Coordinates of C-alpha atoms in Angstrom, one line a residue:
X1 CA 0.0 0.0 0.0
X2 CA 1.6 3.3 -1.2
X3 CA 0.9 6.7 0.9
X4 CA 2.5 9.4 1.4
X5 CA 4.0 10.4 4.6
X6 CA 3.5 13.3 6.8
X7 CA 5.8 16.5 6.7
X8 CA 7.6 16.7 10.2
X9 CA 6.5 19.5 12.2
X10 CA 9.6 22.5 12.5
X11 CA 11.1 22.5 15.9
X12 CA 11.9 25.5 17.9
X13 CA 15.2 25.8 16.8
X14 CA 14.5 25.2 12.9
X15 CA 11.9 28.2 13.2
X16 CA 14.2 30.8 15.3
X17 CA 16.4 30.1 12.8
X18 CA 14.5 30.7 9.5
X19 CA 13.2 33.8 11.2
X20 CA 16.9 34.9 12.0
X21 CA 17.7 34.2 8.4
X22 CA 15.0 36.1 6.8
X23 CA 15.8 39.1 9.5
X24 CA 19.2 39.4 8.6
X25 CA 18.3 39.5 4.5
X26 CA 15.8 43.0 5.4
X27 CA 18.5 44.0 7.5
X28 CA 20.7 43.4 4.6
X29 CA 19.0 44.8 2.2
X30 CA 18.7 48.2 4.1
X31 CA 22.3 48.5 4.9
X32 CA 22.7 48.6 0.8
X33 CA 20.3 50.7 0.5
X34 CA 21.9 53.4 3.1
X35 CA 25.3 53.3 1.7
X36 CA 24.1 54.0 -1.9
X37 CA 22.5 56.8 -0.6
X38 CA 25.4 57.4 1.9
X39 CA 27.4 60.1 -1.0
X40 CA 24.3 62.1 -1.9
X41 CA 23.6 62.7 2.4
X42 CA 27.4 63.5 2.6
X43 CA 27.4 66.2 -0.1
X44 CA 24.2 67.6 0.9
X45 CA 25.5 68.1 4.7
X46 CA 28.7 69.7 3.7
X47 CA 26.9 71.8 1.3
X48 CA 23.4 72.6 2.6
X49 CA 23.8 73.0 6.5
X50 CA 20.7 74.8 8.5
X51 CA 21.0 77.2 10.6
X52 CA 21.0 75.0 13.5
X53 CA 24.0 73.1 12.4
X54 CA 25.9 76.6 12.0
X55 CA 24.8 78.1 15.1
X56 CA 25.6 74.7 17.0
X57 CA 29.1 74.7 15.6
X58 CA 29.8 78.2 16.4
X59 CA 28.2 77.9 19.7
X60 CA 30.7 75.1 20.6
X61 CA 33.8 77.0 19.1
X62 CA 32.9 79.7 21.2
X63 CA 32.2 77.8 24.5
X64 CA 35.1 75.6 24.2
X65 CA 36.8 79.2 24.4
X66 CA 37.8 79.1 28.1
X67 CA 40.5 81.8 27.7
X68 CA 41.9 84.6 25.3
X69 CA 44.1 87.5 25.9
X70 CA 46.0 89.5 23.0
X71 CA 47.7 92.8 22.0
X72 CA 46.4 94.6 19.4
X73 CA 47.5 97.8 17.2
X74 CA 45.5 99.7 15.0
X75 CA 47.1 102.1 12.6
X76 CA 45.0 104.8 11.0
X77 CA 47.2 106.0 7.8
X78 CA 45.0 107.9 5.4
X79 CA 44.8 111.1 8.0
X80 CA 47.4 113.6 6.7
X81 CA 47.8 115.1 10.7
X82 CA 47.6 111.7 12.4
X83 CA 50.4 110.3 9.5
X84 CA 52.8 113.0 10.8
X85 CA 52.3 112.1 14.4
X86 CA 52.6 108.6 13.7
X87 CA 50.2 108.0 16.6
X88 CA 48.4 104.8 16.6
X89 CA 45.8 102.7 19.2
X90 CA 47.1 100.2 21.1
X91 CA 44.3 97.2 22.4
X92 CA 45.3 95.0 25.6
X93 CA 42.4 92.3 25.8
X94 CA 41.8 89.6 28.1
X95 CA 39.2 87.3 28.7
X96 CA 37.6 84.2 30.5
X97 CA 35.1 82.0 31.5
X98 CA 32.2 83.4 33.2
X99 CA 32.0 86.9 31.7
X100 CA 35.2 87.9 33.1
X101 CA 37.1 90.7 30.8
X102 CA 39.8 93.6 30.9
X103 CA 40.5 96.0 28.4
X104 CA 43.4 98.9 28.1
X105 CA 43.2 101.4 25.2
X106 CA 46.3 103.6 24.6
X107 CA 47.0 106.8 22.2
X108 CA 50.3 105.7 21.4
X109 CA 52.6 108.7 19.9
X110 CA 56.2 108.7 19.6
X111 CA 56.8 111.0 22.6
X112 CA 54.2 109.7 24.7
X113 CA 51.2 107.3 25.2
X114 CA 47.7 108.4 26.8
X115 CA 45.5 106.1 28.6
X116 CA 42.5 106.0 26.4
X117 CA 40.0 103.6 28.8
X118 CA 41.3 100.6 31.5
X119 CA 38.3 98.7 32.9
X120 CA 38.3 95.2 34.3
X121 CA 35.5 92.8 35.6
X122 CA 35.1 89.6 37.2
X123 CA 31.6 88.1 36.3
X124 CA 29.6 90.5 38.7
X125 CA 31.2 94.2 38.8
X126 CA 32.9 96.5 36.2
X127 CA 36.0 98.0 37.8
X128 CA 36.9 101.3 36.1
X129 CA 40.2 102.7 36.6
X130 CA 40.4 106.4 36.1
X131 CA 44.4 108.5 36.1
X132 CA 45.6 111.2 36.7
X133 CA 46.6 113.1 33.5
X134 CA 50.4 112.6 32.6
X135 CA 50.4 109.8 35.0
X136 CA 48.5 106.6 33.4
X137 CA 50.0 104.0 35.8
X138 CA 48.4 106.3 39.0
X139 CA 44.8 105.8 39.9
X140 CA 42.9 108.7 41.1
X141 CA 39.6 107.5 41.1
X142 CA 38.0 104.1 40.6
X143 CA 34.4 103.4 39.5
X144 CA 32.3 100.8 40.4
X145 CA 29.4 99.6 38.1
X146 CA 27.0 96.5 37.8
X147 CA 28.9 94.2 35.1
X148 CA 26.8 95.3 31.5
X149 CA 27.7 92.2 29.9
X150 CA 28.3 88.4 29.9
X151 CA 29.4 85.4 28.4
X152 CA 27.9 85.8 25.2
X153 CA 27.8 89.2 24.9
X154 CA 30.4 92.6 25.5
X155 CA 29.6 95.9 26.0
X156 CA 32.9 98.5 25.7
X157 CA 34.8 100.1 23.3
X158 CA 35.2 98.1 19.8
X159 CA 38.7 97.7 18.1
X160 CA 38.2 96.2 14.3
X161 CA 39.7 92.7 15.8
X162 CA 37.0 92.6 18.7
X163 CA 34.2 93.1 15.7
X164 CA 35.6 90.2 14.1
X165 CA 35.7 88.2 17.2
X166 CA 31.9 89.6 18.6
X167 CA 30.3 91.1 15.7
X168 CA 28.3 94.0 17.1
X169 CA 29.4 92.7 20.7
X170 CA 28.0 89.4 20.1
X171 CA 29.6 86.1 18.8
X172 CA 28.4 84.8 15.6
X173 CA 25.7 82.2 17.0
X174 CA 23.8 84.4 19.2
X175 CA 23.2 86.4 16.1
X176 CA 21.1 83.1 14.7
X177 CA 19.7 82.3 17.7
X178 CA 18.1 86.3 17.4
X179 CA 16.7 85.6 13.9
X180 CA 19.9 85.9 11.8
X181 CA 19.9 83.9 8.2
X182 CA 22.0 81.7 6.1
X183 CA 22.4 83.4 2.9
X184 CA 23.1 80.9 0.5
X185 CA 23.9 81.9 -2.4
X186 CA 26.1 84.6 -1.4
X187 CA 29.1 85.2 -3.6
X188 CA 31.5 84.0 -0.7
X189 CA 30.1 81.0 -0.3
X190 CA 31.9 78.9 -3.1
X191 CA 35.2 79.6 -1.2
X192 CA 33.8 77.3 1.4
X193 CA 32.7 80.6 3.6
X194 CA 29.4 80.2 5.5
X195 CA 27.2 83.8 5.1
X196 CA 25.4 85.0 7.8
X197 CA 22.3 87.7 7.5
X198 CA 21.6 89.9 11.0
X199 CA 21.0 93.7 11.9
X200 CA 23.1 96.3 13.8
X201 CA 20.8 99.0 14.6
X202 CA 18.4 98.2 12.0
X203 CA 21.3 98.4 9.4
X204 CA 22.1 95.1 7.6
X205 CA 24.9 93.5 9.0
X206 CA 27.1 90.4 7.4
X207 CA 29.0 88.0 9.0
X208 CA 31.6 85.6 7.0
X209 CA 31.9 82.7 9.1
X210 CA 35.2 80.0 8.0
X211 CA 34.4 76.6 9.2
X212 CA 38.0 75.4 8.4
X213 CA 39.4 78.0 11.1
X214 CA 37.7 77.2 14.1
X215 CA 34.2 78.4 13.1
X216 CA 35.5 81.8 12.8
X217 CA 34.0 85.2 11.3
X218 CA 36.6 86.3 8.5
X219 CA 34.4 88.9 7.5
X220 CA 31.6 91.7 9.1
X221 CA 30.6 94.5 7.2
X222 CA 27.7 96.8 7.7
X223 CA 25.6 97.8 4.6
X224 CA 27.1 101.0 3.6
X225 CA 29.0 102.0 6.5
X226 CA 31.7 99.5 7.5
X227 CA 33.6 96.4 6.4
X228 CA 36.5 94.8 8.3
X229 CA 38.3 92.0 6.5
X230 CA 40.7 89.4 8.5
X231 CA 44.5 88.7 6.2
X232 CA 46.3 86.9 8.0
X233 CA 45.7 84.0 10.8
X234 CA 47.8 82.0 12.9
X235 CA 47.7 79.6 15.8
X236 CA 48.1 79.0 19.7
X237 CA 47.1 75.8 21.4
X238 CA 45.6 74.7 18.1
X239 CA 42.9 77.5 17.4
X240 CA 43.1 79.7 14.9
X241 CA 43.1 83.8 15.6
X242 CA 43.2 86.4 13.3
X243 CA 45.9 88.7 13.7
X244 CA 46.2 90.9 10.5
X245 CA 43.5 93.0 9.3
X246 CA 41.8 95.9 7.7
X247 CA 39.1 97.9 8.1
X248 CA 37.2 100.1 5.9
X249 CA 34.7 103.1 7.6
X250 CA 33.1 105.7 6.2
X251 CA 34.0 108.8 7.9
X252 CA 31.2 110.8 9.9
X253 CA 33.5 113.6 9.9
X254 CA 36.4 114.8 7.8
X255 CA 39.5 116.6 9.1
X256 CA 40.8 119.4 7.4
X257 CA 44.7 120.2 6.7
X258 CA 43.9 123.3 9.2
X259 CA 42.3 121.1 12.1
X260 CA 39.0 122.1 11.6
X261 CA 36.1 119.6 11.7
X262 CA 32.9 119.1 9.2
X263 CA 30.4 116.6 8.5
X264 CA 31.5 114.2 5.8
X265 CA 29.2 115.0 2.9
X266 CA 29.7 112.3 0.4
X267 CA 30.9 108.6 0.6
X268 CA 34.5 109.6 1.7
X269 CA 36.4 106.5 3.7
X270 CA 39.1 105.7 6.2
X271 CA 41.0 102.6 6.1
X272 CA 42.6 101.2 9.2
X273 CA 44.4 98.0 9.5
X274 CA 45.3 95.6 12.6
X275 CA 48.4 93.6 13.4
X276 CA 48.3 91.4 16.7
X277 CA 51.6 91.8 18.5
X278 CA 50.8 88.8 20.7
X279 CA 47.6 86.2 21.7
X280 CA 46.8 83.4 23.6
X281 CA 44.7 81.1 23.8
X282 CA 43.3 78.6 26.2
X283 CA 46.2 79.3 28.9
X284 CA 46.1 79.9 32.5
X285 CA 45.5 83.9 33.0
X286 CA 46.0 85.4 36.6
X287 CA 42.2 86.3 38.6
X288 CA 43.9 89.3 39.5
X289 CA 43.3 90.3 35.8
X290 CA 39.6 90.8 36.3
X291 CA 39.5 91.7 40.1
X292 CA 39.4 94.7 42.0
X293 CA 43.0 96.2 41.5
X294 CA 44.7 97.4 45.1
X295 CA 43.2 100.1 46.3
X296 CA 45.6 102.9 47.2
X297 CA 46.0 105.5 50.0
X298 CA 44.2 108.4 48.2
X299 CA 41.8 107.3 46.1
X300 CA 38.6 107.7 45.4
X301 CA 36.2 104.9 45.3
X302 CA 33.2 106.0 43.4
X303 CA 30.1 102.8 43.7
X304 CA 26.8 103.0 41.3
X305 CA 26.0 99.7 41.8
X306 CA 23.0 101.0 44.1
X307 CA 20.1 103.3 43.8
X308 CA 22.0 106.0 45.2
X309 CA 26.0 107.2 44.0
X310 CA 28.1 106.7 47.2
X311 CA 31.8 107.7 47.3
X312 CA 34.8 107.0 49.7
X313 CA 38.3 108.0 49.4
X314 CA 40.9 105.5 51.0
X315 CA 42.5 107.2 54.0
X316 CA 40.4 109.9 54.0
X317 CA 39.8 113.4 51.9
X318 CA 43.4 114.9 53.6
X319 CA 44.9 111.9 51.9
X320 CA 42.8 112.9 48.3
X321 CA 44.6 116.2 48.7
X322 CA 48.0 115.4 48.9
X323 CA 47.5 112.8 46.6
X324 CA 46.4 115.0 44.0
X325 CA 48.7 117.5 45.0
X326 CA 51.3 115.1 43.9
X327 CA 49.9 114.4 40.1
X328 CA 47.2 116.7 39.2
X329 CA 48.6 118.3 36.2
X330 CA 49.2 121.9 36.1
X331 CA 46.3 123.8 34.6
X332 CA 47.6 124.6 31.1
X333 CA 48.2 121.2 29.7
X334 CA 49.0 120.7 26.4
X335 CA 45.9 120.0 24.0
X336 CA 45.4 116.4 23.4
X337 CA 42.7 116.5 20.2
X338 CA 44.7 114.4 18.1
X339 CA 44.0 111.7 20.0
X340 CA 40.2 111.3 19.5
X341 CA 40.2 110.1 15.5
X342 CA 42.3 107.2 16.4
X343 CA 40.5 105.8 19.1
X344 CA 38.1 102.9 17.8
X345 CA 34.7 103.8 18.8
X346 CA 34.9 106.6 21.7
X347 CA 36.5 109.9 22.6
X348 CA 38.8 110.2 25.7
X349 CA 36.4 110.2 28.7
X350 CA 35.7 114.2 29.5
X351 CA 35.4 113.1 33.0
X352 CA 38.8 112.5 33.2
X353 CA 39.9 115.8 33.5
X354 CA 36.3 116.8 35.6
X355 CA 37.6 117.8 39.0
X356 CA 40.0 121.2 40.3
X357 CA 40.9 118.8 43.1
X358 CA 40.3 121.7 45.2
X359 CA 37.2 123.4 46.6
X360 CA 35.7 120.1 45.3
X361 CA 31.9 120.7 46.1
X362 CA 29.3 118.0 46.9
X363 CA 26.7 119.4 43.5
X364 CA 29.6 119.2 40.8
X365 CA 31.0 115.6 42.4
X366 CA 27.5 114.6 41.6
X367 CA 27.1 116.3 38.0
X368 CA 31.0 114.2 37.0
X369 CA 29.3 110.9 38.5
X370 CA 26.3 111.0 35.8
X371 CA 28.7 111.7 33.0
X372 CA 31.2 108.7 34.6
X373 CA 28.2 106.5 34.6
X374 CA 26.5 107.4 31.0
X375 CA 30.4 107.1 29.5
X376 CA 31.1 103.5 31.6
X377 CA 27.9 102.4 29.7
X378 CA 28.3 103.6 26.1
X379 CA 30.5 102.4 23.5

């Protein structure tokens, strides 16, 4: 008798492993089809990042910046009376972590060298040193402010390297995070450049940012009015830092052969340009950078921090006196106006030179303290 016989049912094992088998062919399959796909997803990234991919890349270059300090000079050459002074700006820049900053402007001419502005702060309070004229390195007064700014944003005087580093006093990424654009087919962008769109007091206001230097802007300009230009880089602790430059401004103001002043009427510019004389990067810096320098006998402390101005002078008014006494400049010092056009963004403080030193009277101590506070708050 001829039958058939009856198919064995699949054990456990035969199943898991036809299951496993047919598993690993879809798995298979898709792996195939990723990496054809895999060099059209590269090109597109490389090409076609958003503007969270920019702003996340610049937000970590900038974080990952625990600490910077450099020297700066900025030469003005196209002024006929500046040329034949020679007189440049000299930058001295430091910061860190946590907000903390200095900065030291000088008018530097070949028989002397002005202190322009010298502030410090250390996360919290603005510490603004003030001298005696002729005598930089002597504090006569220091002012005490609520710190203006923070990590991700500065609020002082501008040197063309400083609006390369924080465009408009900000780095590149919070200018995306406030509604900035990725212009793409800007004419920059084929040398590998990354174009940014944002505003500076409602003008237009570019930023060239160069993702093979650190996520760096090359390049701000300001529709019409400015454009500064970075020439030559280098490197410290493996970052890249820009440390030749030029700028191009038009002029507000033109400055006769005579010394007289008048509004610039037409399109007339200015060109600057930077060289860094040193800069580091990522290295231990010194707290006493940032901090409230020594306080010496004599000098005024000057606090703003509260609703009401309060003032205190270190070992007493007696000890004011004789300190200014000893370097208050005679009355008819020399005239210091070629000074202002090569400062970057401010004129030397008039409070500088506010006080007599004697008779001083409690109604014009408070009129110098609004113009100190107003001036320690521009730029």
């Amino acid at each position: 008798m001829t039958g058939y016989r009856r198919q064995a049912r699949p054990t456990d094992a035969e199943r898991f492993s036809m299951i496993f088998i047919e598993r690993l062919q879809n798995i298979t399959y898709l792996c195939i089809t990723i990496i054809l796909a895999l060099p059209t997803c590269s090109s597109a990234t490389e090409t076609d990042l958003s503007v969270n991919d920019v702003m996340e890349r610049c937000r970590l270059a900038w974080r990952s910046l625990e600490t910077l300090q450099f020297t700066q000079s900025e030469f003005n050459v196209e002024n006929d009376r500046i040329a034949r002074e020679r007189g440049f700006t000299r930058y001295e820049f430091s910061q860190a972590s946590g907000g903390k900053r200095s900065l030291v402007v000088w008018g530097v001419y070949p028989d002397r060298e002005e202190l322009v502005e010298n502030f410090r702060q250390d996360g919290r309070r603005r510490y603004t040193i003030v001298p005696y004229d002729g005598h930089p390195e002597v504090a006569e007064k220091i002012g005490i402010n609520i710190q203006p700014d923070s990590d991700d944003y500065y609020e002082g005087t501008m040197s063309s390297l400083l609006w390369l580093i924080v465009p408009a006093g900000k780095p590149a990424y919070v200018h995306l995070e406030e509604g900035g654009r990725l212009v793409a087919d800007h004419q920059d962008n084929d040398g590998g450049l990354i174009a940014v769109q944002s505003t500076f007091k409602e003008q237009p206001l570019l930023i060239l940012i160069d993702p093979e230097r650190d996520w760096l802007p090359v390049k701000v300009e300001i529709e019409g009015s400015m454009s500064i230009v970075a020439t030559k880089f280098d490197t410290d602790n493996g970052r890249w830092f820009p440390v030749e430059g030029r700028m191009t401004k038009r002029q507000t103001v033109i400055i006769k052969p005579d010394g007289t002043i008048e509004e610039n009427p037409g399109n007339q510019t200015i060109e600057h340009y930077f060289k860094v004389a040193s800069f580091r990067i990522n290295q231990p810096l010194a707290s006493s950078s940032f901090s409230l320098p020594r306080v010496e006998n004599g000098v005024m402390m000057v606090d703003m921090t509260g609703r009401e101005v309060r003032t205190e002078v270190q070992g007493g008014e007696s000890a004011y006196q004789e300190r200014a006494a000893r370097y208050s400049p005679p009355s008819n010092t020399t005239d210091d106006a070629l000074a202002d056009p090569i400062t970057a963004s401010r004129k030397k403080s008039a409070w500088l030179n506010a006080y007599s030193f004697i008779g001083l009277g409690v109604a014009a101590l408070l009129a110098a303290l609004g113009v100190l506070m107003h001036k320690s708050s521009s730029g």
